[in-house]
Amino acid sequence: MSEPFDAVEVIRTKRDGGRLPDAQIDWVIDAYTRGAVAEEQMSALLMAVLLRGMEPAELARWTRAMIESGERLDLSAGGRPTVDKHSTGGVGDKITLPLAPLVAAHGVAVPQLSGRGLGHTGGTLDKLEAIPGWRARLSAAEFRAQLTDVGAVICAAGESLAPADRKLYALRDVTGTVESIPLIASSIMSKKIAEGASALVLDVKVGSGAFMKDLADARALATAMVELGTAHGVRTVALLTGMDVPLGRTAGNGLEVAESVEVLAGGGPADVVELTLALAREMLTAAGRTEDPADALADGRAMDVWRRMIAAQGGDPDAPLPTAAETHEVTADRAGVLAGLDAYAVGVAAWRLGAGRARKEDPVSAAAGVEMLVKPGDPVAAGAPVLRLHTDDPARIERALAALAGAVTIGDAAPEPAALLLDRIAAD
Ligand code: URA
């Protein structure tokens, strides 16, 4: 079949800083998805986009072409408002686990098509797979039935949702083109819009453990995503939240499930509770609700939905979580107050202990990870344990310790408490 455009022509336009015409965008995404544009040509185009950027209308068209590469689900038939949440990824970010059942406890349906971890940030599906019996893959019929009966589903996205993104993301990963605001925004939003929720709340992470290291970039990414969602009829709000320090007291799959269950039982670390409630309030507001979600955490309604959600996917909510064969404590080299705990270093350490994967097909350990025994602002005695490393394979401890070199800072006085909620970006 002869093609209407030449990939080299499209690459040259972007290389020279031009705006890609709509017809060329539609063609290049479609032709790449069906294999008619070569990997090396798309690599060159992605690098040109990373270096030259995209205008808002150009990004909107690019995202639309990615959505149209696959199926767009329609979840409106369930009769309830549907609200989804997406985080750009951080260390110890287990918020989806308590959040989805908490919001569903208010009669709002939460369809959460999630991913696996790659690199130093964890993936929601990997965390839930630590629960004995739980399965991530559901048929379309099972997904819809669970959304109606339980109100919350966290499962793997099917192959038919934005297939262009699956190819583009894999290519970006190996061509140094992940860190581009238009490419991240189109990747996330094509999947979220194709998923068919009527509203979306974004948690855009900022700091050492996040993709976006500074607030200005995070704001630009959040603004681009809010504009894309709004243009496609999805009510979209973004919270910018801090990720210089890991969230909560655990990073690692089973460890994070245990911490999430503590939150659902009305306890848990203050930062995890604060962020869960802030995102729940946004999701409920987007669905037109005015209740205070704190009540459903305190009175066990969110826990009830969690138990039904886990059981519906084959999991046993009462089964003990896997424990690691080996633990190792990192101790304070002096007395004082914990002044800093670098999120990126903790994420890399958890990954090296076996909680994360280096390649898509690698298995992960359910038990591996890092437990944070003190958090910034807490006093520490000389020689007291600060971190507990968990692993199935003691040979991994040395490399995890290397990742943590310089990550723990002990000072004489308590640091200024770092704000968790940094900004809110909405269309209105
Ligand atoms: N998550 C995605 O889905 N895509 C990106 O590009 C970055 C994070």
Tab-separated table of C-alpha atoms and ligand atoms in Angstrom:
chain	number	residue	atom	x	y	z
A	1	MET	CA	0.000	0.000	0.000
A	2	SER	CA	1.399	3.402	-0.855
A	3	GLU	CA	1.575	5.800	2.067
A	4	PRO	CA	0.275	9.421	1.819
A	5	PHE	CA	3.331	10.911	3.573
A	6	ASP	CA	7.006	10.234	3.924
A	7	ALA	CA	8.286	9.755	7.499
A	8	VAL	CA	11.452	11.705	6.678
A	9	GLU	CA	9.342	14.729	5.733
A	10	VAL	CA	7.546	14.564	9.115
A	11	ILE	CA	10.860	14.215	10.993
A	12	ARG	CA	12.372	17.194	9.130
A	13	THR	CA	9.408	19.435	9.960
A	14	LYS	CA	9.781	18.757	13.698
A	15	ARG	CA	13.595	18.765	13.588
A	16	ASP	CA	13.438	22.321	12.187
A	17	GLY	CA	11.004	23.463	14.879
A	18	GLY	CA	7.829	23.453	12.767
A	19	ARG	CA	4.293	22.483	13.811
A	20	LEU	CA	3.256	19.098	12.449
A	21	PRO	CA	0.094	19.336	10.309
A	22	ASP	CA	-2.890	17.362	11.683
A	23	ALA	CA	-2.937	14.958	8.741
A	24	GLN	CA	0.733	14.112	9.252
A	25	ILE	CA	0.216	13.492	12.973
A	26	ASP	CA	-2.745	11.161	12.299
A	27	TRP	CA	-0.744	9.315	9.680
A	28	VAL	CA	2.541	8.956	11.566
A	29	ILE	CA	0.896	7.540	14.727
A	30	ASP	CA	-1.282	5.148	12.743
A	31	ALA	CA	1.535	4.080	10.403
A	32	TYR	CA	3.933	3.502	13.309
A	33	THR	CA	1.337	1.422	15.204
A	34	ARG	CA	0.823	-0.844	12.173
A	35	GLY	CA	4.567	-1.067	11.479
A	36	ALA	CA	4.745	1.117	8.346
A	37	VAL	CA	7.032	3.688	10.019
A	38	ALA	CA	10.335	2.150	11.111
A	39	GLU	CA	11.542	2.174	14.713
A	40	GLU	CA	14.552	4.325	13.794
A	41	GLN	CA	12.309	6.881	12.100
A	42	MET	CA	9.989	7.128	15.113
A	43	SER	CA	13.070	7.357	17.368
A	44	ALA	CA	14.275	10.376	15.397
A	45	LEU	CA	10.824	11.978	15.518
A	46	LEU	CA	10.532	11.432	19.285
A	47	MET	CA	13.941	13.021	19.839
A	48	ALA	CA	12.891	15.986	17.656
A	49	VAL	CA	9.709	16.349	19.787
A	50	LEU	CA	11.774	16.156	22.983
A	51	LEU	CA	14.107	18.909	21.755
A	52	ARG	CA	11.548	21.138	19.981
A	53	GLY	CA	8.362	20.578	21.992
A	54	MET	CA	4.790	20.791	20.716
A	55	GLU	CA	2.170	23.536	20.572
A	56	PRO	CA	-1.011	22.850	22.610
A	57	ALA	CA	-3.153	22.174	19.512
A	58	GLU	CA	-0.474	19.924	18.081
A	59	LEU	CA	-0.254	17.960	21.349
A	60	ALA	CA	-4.060	17.637	21.415
A	61	ARG	CA	-4.040	16.141	17.922
A	62	TRP	CA	-1.116	13.809	18.742
A	63	THR	CA	-2.968	12.561	21.837
A	64	ARG	CA	-6.188	12.094	19.858
A	65	ALA	CA	-4.320	10.005	17.301
A	66	MET	CA	-2.923	7.846	20.126
A	67	ILE	CA	-6.419	7.325	21.601
A	68	GLU	CA	-7.731	6.410	18.162
A	69	SER	CA	-5.032	3.780	17.712
A	70	GLY	CA	-7.251	1.542	19.892
A	71	GLU	CA	-10.601	1.180	21.551
A	72	ARG	CA	-12.263	3.862	23.735
A	73	LEU	CA	-14.275	2.251	26.540
A	74	ASP	CA	-17.653	3.624	27.542
A	75	LEU	CA	-18.253	3.144	31.256
A	76	SER	CA	-21.289	5.425	31.451
A	77	ALA	CA	-23.660	2.421	31.246
A	78	GLY	CA	-22.987	1.519	34.911
A	79	GLY	CA	-25.406	4.270	36.016
A	80	ARG	CA	-22.939	5.740	38.548
A	81	PRO	CA	-20.401	8.526	38.074
A	82	THR	CA	-16.973	7.059	37.263
A	83	VAL	CA	-13.839	8.757	38.536
A	84	ASP	CA	-10.300	7.613	37.961
A	85	LYS	CA	-6.990	8.638	39.524
A	86	HIS	CA	-3.492	8.572	38.098
A	87	SER	CA	-0.157	9.256	39.731
A	88	THR	CA	2.912	10.107	37.690
A	89	GLY	CA	4.825	7.751	39.993
A	90	GLY	CA	6.850	8.019	43.163
A	91	VAL	CA	8.568	6.019	45.897
A	92	GLY	CA	6.261	4.413	48.460
A	93	ASP	CA	3.248	5.661	46.476
A	94	LYS	CA	0.638	3.103	47.489
A	95	ILE	CA	-2.215	5.651	47.545
A	96	THR	CA	-4.357	3.892	44.905
A	97	LEU	CA	-4.785	0.918	47.268
A	98	PRO	CA	-6.715	2.706	50.045
A	99	LEU	CA	-8.094	5.419	47.710
A	100	ALA	CA	-10.070	3.279	45.245
A	101	PRO	CA	-12.136	1.467	47.930
A	102	LEU	CA	-12.515	4.697	49.933
A	103	VAL	CA	-14.069	6.567	47.009
A	104	ALA	CA	-16.166	3.546	45.990
A	105	ALA	CA	-17.547	3.430	49.555
A	106	HIS	CA	-19.396	6.656	48.623
A	107	GLY	CA	-21.187	5.083	45.647
A	108	VAL	CA	-18.781	6.470	43.052
A	109	ALA	CA	-17.391	3.868	40.624
A	110	VAL	CA	-13.583	3.732	40.412
A	111	PRO	CA	-12.235	1.914	37.342
A	112	GLN	CA	-8.482	1.823	37.847
A	113	LEU	CA	-6.498	0.337	34.988
A	114	SER	CA	-2.997	0.242	36.411
A	115	GLY	CA	0.525	-0.624	35.410
A	116	ARG	CA	3.588	-2.385	36.708
A	117	GLY	CA	6.702	-0.773	38.099
A	118	LEU	CA	9.664	-0.022	35.895
A	119	GLY	CA	12.871	1.354	37.380
A	120	HIS	CA	12.813	2.897	40.845
A	121	THR	CA	9.052	3.568	41.080
A	122	GLY	CA	6.693	0.747	42.063
A	123	GLY	CA	3.627	-0.436	40.162
A	124	THR	CA	0.172	-0.883	41.671
A	125	LEU	CA	-0.345	-4.333	40.103
A	126	ASP	CA	2.963	-5.615	41.501
A	127	LYS	CA	1.879	-4.475	44.962
A	128	LEU	CA	-1.524	-6.175	44.830
A	129	GLU	CA	0.009	-9.388	43.470
A	130	ALA	CA	1.705	-9.748	46.877
A	131	ILE	CA	-1.764	-10.784	48.153
A	132	PRO	CA	-2.089	-14.583	47.811
A	133	GLY	CA	-4.472	-15.508	44.972
A	134	TRP	CA	-5.076	-11.975	43.648
A	135	ARG	CA	-5.094	-11.689	39.869
A	136	ALA	CA	-4.540	-8.577	37.755
A	137	ARG	CA	-6.064	-9.807	34.478
A	138	LEU	CA	-9.829	-9.576	34.146
A	139	SER	CA	-12.030	-10.105	31.096
A	140	ALA	CA	-14.090	-7.121	29.932
A	141	ALA	CA	-17.209	-8.812	31.379
A	142	GLU	CA	-15.548	-9.433	34.775
A	143	PHE	CA	-14.326	-5.830	34.856
A	144	ARG	CA	-17.804	-4.413	34.240
A	145	ALA	CA	-19.485	-6.801	36.673
A	146	GLN	CA	-17.039	-5.904	39.468
A	147	LEU	CA	-17.408	-2.180	38.784
A	148	THR	CA	-21.180	-2.557	39.188
A	149	ASP	CA	-21.157	-4.953	42.191
A	150	VAL	CA	-18.193	-3.690	44.235
A	151	GLY	CA	-17.683	-0.213	42.773
A	152	ALA	CA	-13.871	-0.447	42.581
A	153	VAL	CA	-11.637	-2.399	40.205
A	154	ILE	CA	-7.856	-2.227	40.029
A	155	CYS	CA	-6.617	-4.382	37.152
A	156	ALA	CA	-4.284	-4.540	34.147
A	157	ALA	CA	-5.196	-2.512	31.054
A	158	GLY	CA	-6.148	-4.668	28.055
A	159	GLU	CA	-4.084	-4.713	24.880
A	160	SER	CA	-6.706	-2.730	22.979
A	161	LEU	CA	-6.306	0.510	24.958
A	162	ALA	CA	-4.037	3.048	23.195
A	163	PRO	CA	-1.778	0.431	21.540
A	164	ALA	CA	0.275	3.283	20.034
A	165	ASP	CA	1.384	4.173	23.557
A	166	ARG	CA	2.581	0.659	24.309
A	167	LYS	CA	4.962	0.802	21.322
A	168	LEU	CA	5.940	4.426	21.825
A	169	TYR	CA	6.624	4.003	25.544
A	170	ALA	CA	8.886	0.980	24.966
A	171	LEU	CA	10.775	2.931	22.302
A	172	ARG	CA	11.109	6.042	24.499
A	173	ASP	CA	12.508	3.899	27.283
A	174	VAL	CA	15.484	2.860	25.127
A	175	THR	CA	16.055	6.121	23.211
A	176	GLY	CA	16.396	8.671	26.021
A	177	THR	CA	13.059	10.284	25.156
A	178	VAL	CA	10.997	9.629	28.287
A	179	GLU	CA	11.564	13.048	29.894
A	180	SER	CA	9.515	15.181	27.497
A	181	ILE	CA	6.443	17.017	28.785
A	182	PRO	CA	4.345	16.545	25.592
A	183	LEU	CA	5.356	12.881	25.318
A	184	ILE	CA	4.580	12.130	28.996
A	185	ALA	CA	1.294	14.075	28.843
A	186	SER	CA	0.107	12.313	25.663
A	187	SER	CA	1.184	8.902	26.969
A	188	ILE	CA	-0.700	9.204	30.254
A	189	MET	CA	-3.754	10.987	28.902
A	190	SER	CA	-4.271	8.770	25.829
A	191	LYS	CA	-4.634	5.767	28.162
A	192	LYS	CA	-6.759	7.584	30.722
A	193	ILE	CA	-9.123	9.119	28.153
A	194	ALA	CA	-9.449	5.774	26.318
A	195	GLU	CA	-10.426	4.183	29.627
A	196	GLY	CA	-13.698	6.102	29.558
A	197	ALA	CA	-14.008	7.540	33.103
A	198	SER	CA	-16.097	10.715	33.308
A	199	ALA	CA	-13.614	12.471	35.630
A	200	LEU	CA	-9.932	12.127	36.392
A	201	VAL	CA	-7.802	13.302	39.307
A	202	LEU	CA	-4.061	13.459	38.642
A	203	ASP	CA	-1.346	13.291	41.291
A	204	VAL	CA	1.682	14.938	39.682
A	205	LYS	CA	4.753	14.179	41.774
A	206	VAL	CA	7.574	16.703	42.214
A	207	GLY	CA	11.019	16.012	43.703
A	208	SER	CA	14.004	13.680	43.707
A	209	GLY	CA	11.883	10.505	43.561
A	210	ALA	CA	9.689	11.769	40.670
A	211	PHE	CA	10.010	12.254	36.891
A	212	MET	CA	9.601	15.993	37.406
A	213	LYS	CA	12.325	17.299	39.692
A	214	ASP	CA	11.130	20.916	39.876
A	215	LEU	CA	7.829	22.660	40.416
A	216	ALA	CA	7.828	24.653	37.146
A	217	ASP	CA	8.139	21.473	35.023
A	218	ALA	CA	5.526	19.679	37.119
A	219	ARG	CA	3.143	22.630	36.662
A	220	ALA	CA	3.688	22.588	32.903
A	221	LEU	CA	3.016	18.827	32.770
A	222	ALA	CA	-0.089	19.138	34.965
A	223	THR	CA	-1.435	22.030	32.873
A	224	ALA	CA	-0.910	20.093	29.626
A	225	MET	CA	-2.722	17.051	31.034
A	226	VAL	CA	-5.623	19.056	32.467
A	227	GLU	CA	-6.076	20.766	29.074
A	228	LEU	CA	-6.016	17.427	27.229
A	229	GLY	CA	-8.564	15.825	29.570
A	230	THR	CA	-10.858	18.833	29.413
A	231	ALA	CA	-10.682	18.955	25.602
A	232	HIS	CA	-11.869	15.330	25.517
A	233	GLY	CA	-14.801	15.912	27.860
A	234	VAL	CA	-13.125	14.359	30.928
A	235	ARG	CA	-13.336	16.626	33.978
A	236	THR	CA	-9.667	16.720	35.024
A	237	VAL	CA	-7.951	18.164	38.104
A	238	ALA	CA	-4.272	17.835	39.079
A	239	LEU	CA	-2.675	18.060	42.517
A	240	LEU	CA	1.076	18.701	42.610
A	241	THR	CA	2.539	16.767	45.532
A	242	GLY	CA	6.018	16.484	47.072
A	243	MET	CA	8.258	13.473	46.356
A	244	ASP	CA	11.626	14.451	47.858
A	245	VAL	CA	10.920	12.006	50.713
A	246	PRO	CA	9.205	8.607	50.214
A	247	LEU	CA	5.500	8.440	51.047
A	248	GLY	CA	4.723	6.635	54.270
A	249	ARG	CA	7.040	4.187	55.995
A	250	THR	CA	7.423	1.486	53.343
A	251	ALA	CA	8.614	1.028	49.754
A	252	GLY	CA	8.145	-2.500	48.399
A	253	ASN	CA	5.180	-4.566	47.275
A	254	GLY	CA	3.897	-6.584	50.260
A	255	LEU	CA	5.163	-3.962	52.726
A	256	GLU	CA	3.054	-1.321	50.967
A	257	VAL	CA	-0.041	-3.534	50.996
A	258	ALA	CA	0.319	-3.957	54.776
A	259	GLU	CA	0.645	-0.180	55.207
A	260	SER	CA	-2.432	0.429	53.015
A	261	VAL	CA	-4.462	-1.967	55.163
A	262	GLU	CA	-3.389	0.029	58.245
A	263	VAL	CA	-4.758	3.185	56.567
A	264	LEU	CA	-8.019	1.387	55.739
A	265	ALA	CA	-8.227	0.332	59.395
A	266	GLY	CA	-8.177	4.006	60.408
A	267	GLY	CA	-4.429	4.230	61.237
A	268	GLY	CA	-1.313	4.435	59.062
A	269	PRO	CA	1.287	7.156	58.499
A	270	ALA	CA	0.026	10.762	58.545
A	271	ASP	CA	1.325	11.643	55.041
A	272	VAL	CA	-0.359	8.627	53.414
A	273	VAL	CA	-3.639	9.466	55.159
A	274	GLU	CA	-3.370	13.173	54.208
A	275	LEU	CA	-2.781	12.447	50.523
A	276	THR	CA	-5.418	9.694	50.356
A	277	LEU	CA	-8.008	12.090	51.811
A	278	ALA	CA	-6.944	15.030	49.589
A	279	LEU	CA	-7.280	12.908	46.439
A	280	ALA	CA	-10.536	11.331	47.686
A	281	ARG	CA	-12.005	14.816	48.243
A	282	GLU	CA	-11.094	15.812	44.682
A	283	MET	CA	-12.579	12.594	43.268
A	284	LEU	CA	-15.803	12.969	45.239
A	285	THR	CA	-16.120	16.639	44.244
A	286	ALA	CA	-15.576	15.679	40.586
A	287	ALA	CA	-18.462	13.205	40.992
A	288	GLY	CA	-20.666	15.920	42.504
A	289	ARG	CA	-20.445	14.595	46.098
A	290	THR	CA	-19.933	16.619	49.251
A	291	GLU	CA	-19.292	13.976	51.967
A	292	ASP	CA	-16.102	14.001	54.050
A	293	PRO	CA	-14.176	10.831	53.110
A	294	ALA	CA	-12.431	10.736	56.520
A	295	ASP	CA	-15.601	9.205	57.998
A	296	ALA	CA	-15.468	6.120	55.755
A	297	LEU	CA	-11.861	5.449	56.782
A	298	ALA	CA	-12.731	5.762	60.460
A	299	ASP	CA	-15.907	3.625	60.455
A	300	GLY	CA	-14.671	0.693	58.349
A	301	ARG	CA	-16.777	1.275	55.202
A	302	ALA	CA	-13.637	1.687	53.045
A	303	MET	CA	-12.178	-1.510	54.555
A	304	ASP	CA	-15.348	-3.423	53.653
A	305	VAL	CA	-15.020	-2.364	50.001
A	306	TRP	CA	-11.294	-3.250	50.032
A	307	ARG	CA	-12.061	-6.794	51.246
A	308	ARG	CA	-14.756	-7.280	48.592
A	309	MET	CA	-12.519	-5.782	45.893
A	310	ILE	CA	-9.626	-8.139	46.744
A	311	ALA	CA	-11.871	-11.210	47.064
A	312	ALA	CA	-13.607	-10.444	43.728
A	313	GLN	CA	-10.212	-10.829	42.024
A	314	GLY	CA	-9.353	-14.130	43.737
A	315	GLY	CA	-7.338	-12.637	46.591
A	316	ASP	CA	-7.606	-13.619	50.243
A	317	PRO	CA	-7.713	-10.389	52.285
A	318	ASP	CA	-6.949	-12.374	55.467
A	319	ALA	CA	-3.967	-14.348	54.160
A	320	PRO	CA	-0.586	-13.437	55.666
A	321	LEU	CA	1.618	-11.442	53.276
A	322	PRO	CA	4.951	-12.959	52.207
A	323	THR	CA	7.890	-12.128	54.455
A	324	ALA	CA	11.527	-11.766	53.398
A	325	ALA	CA	14.160	-14.403	54.110
A	326	GLU	CA	16.647	-11.761	55.223
A	327	THR	CA	16.535	-8.330	56.862
A	328	HIS	CA	19.312	-5.818	57.484
A	329	GLU	CA	19.173	-2.599	59.511
A	330	VAL	CA	20.815	0.695	58.559
A	331	THR	CA	21.708	2.581	61.748
A	332	ALA	CA	22.261	6.255	62.605
A	333	ASP	CA	25.943	7.250	62.670
A	334	ARG	CA	25.220	10.005	65.225
A	335	ALA	CA	22.480	11.291	67.493
A	336	GLY	CA	20.200	14.103	66.305
A	337	VAL	CA	17.067	14.618	64.247
A	338	LEU	CA	16.411	12.985	60.866
A	339	ALA	CA	16.723	15.921	58.472
A	340	GLY	CA	16.370	14.145	55.112
A	341	LEU	CA	15.679	10.761	53.522
A	342	ASP	CA	16.172	10.853	49.772
A	343	ALA	CA	13.223	9.341	47.886
A	344	TYR	CA	15.199	8.401	44.785
A	345	ALA	CA	17.851	6.546	46.805
A	346	VAL	CA	15.206	4.613	48.774
A	347	GLY	CA	13.422	3.746	45.501
A	348	VAL	CA	16.630	2.430	43.938
A	349	ALA	CA	17.458	0.456	47.096
A	350	ALA	CA	13.991	-1.189	47.145
A	351	TRP	CA	14.394	-2.003	43.461
A	352	ARG	CA	17.837	-3.568	44.013
A	353	LEU	CA	16.490	-5.614	46.935
A	354	GLY	CA	14.117	-7.233	44.429
A	355	ALA	CA	10.941	-5.109	44.672
A	356	GLY	CA	11.305	-3.710	41.145
A	357	ARG	CA	12.361	-4.879	37.708
A	358	ALA	CA	15.063	-3.786	35.282
A	359	ARG	CA	13.299	-5.227	32.217
A	360	LYS	CA	9.567	-5.491	31.511
A	361	GLU	CA	9.575	-9.278	31.706
A	362	ASP	CA	11.540	-9.611	35.012
A	363	PRO	CA	9.706	-11.088	38.038
A	364	VAL	CA	9.449	-9.022	41.230
A	365	SER	CA	9.652	-10.127	44.857
A	366	ALA	CA	6.506	-9.659	46.941
A	367	ALA	CA	8.521	-9.442	50.172
A	368	ALA	CA	11.478	-7.209	49.236
A	369	GLY	CA	11.670	-3.522	50.072
A	370	VAL	CA	12.667	-0.817	52.541
A	371	GLU	CA	10.953	-0.021	55.825
A	372	MET	CA	11.566	3.501	57.134
A	373	LEU	CA	11.714	3.340	60.918
A	374	VAL	CA	12.116	7.106	61.283
A	375	LYS	CA	10.866	9.960	59.102
A	376	PRO	CA	12.205	13.519	58.743
A	377	GLY	CA	11.658	15.430	61.982
A	378	ASP	CA	11.928	12.334	64.216
A	379	PRO	CA	14.732	12.221	66.839
A	380	VAL	CA	17.340	9.443	66.447
A	381	ALA	CA	19.896	8.051	68.910
A	382	ALA	CA	23.418	7.155	67.753
A	383	GLY	CA	23.388	3.533	66.541
A	384	ALA	CA	19.569	3.330	66.422
A	385	PRO	CA	18.009	1.670	63.347
A	386	VAL	CA	16.795	4.123	60.667
A	387	LEU	CA	15.938	1.756	57.799
A	388	ARG	CA	15.194	-1.967	57.641
A	389	LEU	CA	16.001	-3.643	54.327
A	390	HIS	CA	14.002	-6.755	53.353
A	391	THR	CA	15.116	-9.215	50.661
A	392	ASP	CA	14.840	-12.845	49.568
A	393	ASP	CA	18.446	-12.803	48.420
A	394	PRO	CA	21.145	-11.609	50.888
A	395	ALA	CA	23.533	-10.999	47.976
A	396	ARG	CA	21.390	-7.975	47.025
A	397	ILE	CA	21.991	-6.102	50.292
A	398	GLU	CA	25.394	-4.697	49.372
A	399	ARG	CA	24.095	-2.998	46.198
A	400	ALA	CA	21.081	-1.647	48.074
A	401	LEU	CA	23.394	-0.155	50.711
A	402	ALA	CA	25.463	1.445	47.932
A	403	ALA	CA	22.295	3.133	46.592
A	404	LEU	CA	21.606	4.498	50.091
A	405	ALA	CA	25.045	6.135	50.527
A	406	GLY	CA	24.373	9.750	51.541
A	407	ALA	CA	20.582	9.267	51.497
A	408	VAL	CA	20.072	9.638	55.263
A	409	THR	CA	20.862	13.080	56.695
A	410	ILE	CA	20.937	13.618	60.462
A	411	GLY	CA	21.017	17.190	61.766
A	412	ASP	CA	20.912	18.967	65.115
A	413	ALA	CA	17.474	20.543	64.785
A	414	ALA	CA	14.185	19.491	63.222
A	415	PRO	CA	13.943	20.593	59.557
A	416	GLU	CA	11.073	22.773	58.307
A	417	PRO	CA	8.282	20.252	57.621
A	418	ALA	CA	8.092	19.786	53.827
A	419	ALA	CA	4.639	20.558	52.386
A	420	LEU	CA	2.971	17.552	50.782
A	421	LEU	CA	0.322	19.415	48.778
A	422	LEU	CA	2.110	21.982	46.618
A	423	ASP	CA	-0.484	23.196	44.127
A	424	ARG	CA	-3.783	22.416	42.423
A	425	ILE	CA	-4.448	22.870	38.723
A	426	ALA	CA	-7.934	22.742	37.253
A	427	ALA	CA	-9.519	23.956	34.043
A	428	ASP	CA	-11.907	26.403	35.778
B	1	URA	N1	3.698	7.172	32.727
B	1	URA	C1	3.203	6.919	31.496
B	1	URA	O1	2.234	6.199	31.329
B	1	URA	N2	3.814	7.493	30.455
B	1	URA	C2	4.882	8.300	30.573
B	1	URA	O2	5.366	8.794	29.586
B	1	URA	C3	5.392	8.553	31.861
B	1	URA	C4	4.763	7.968	32.934
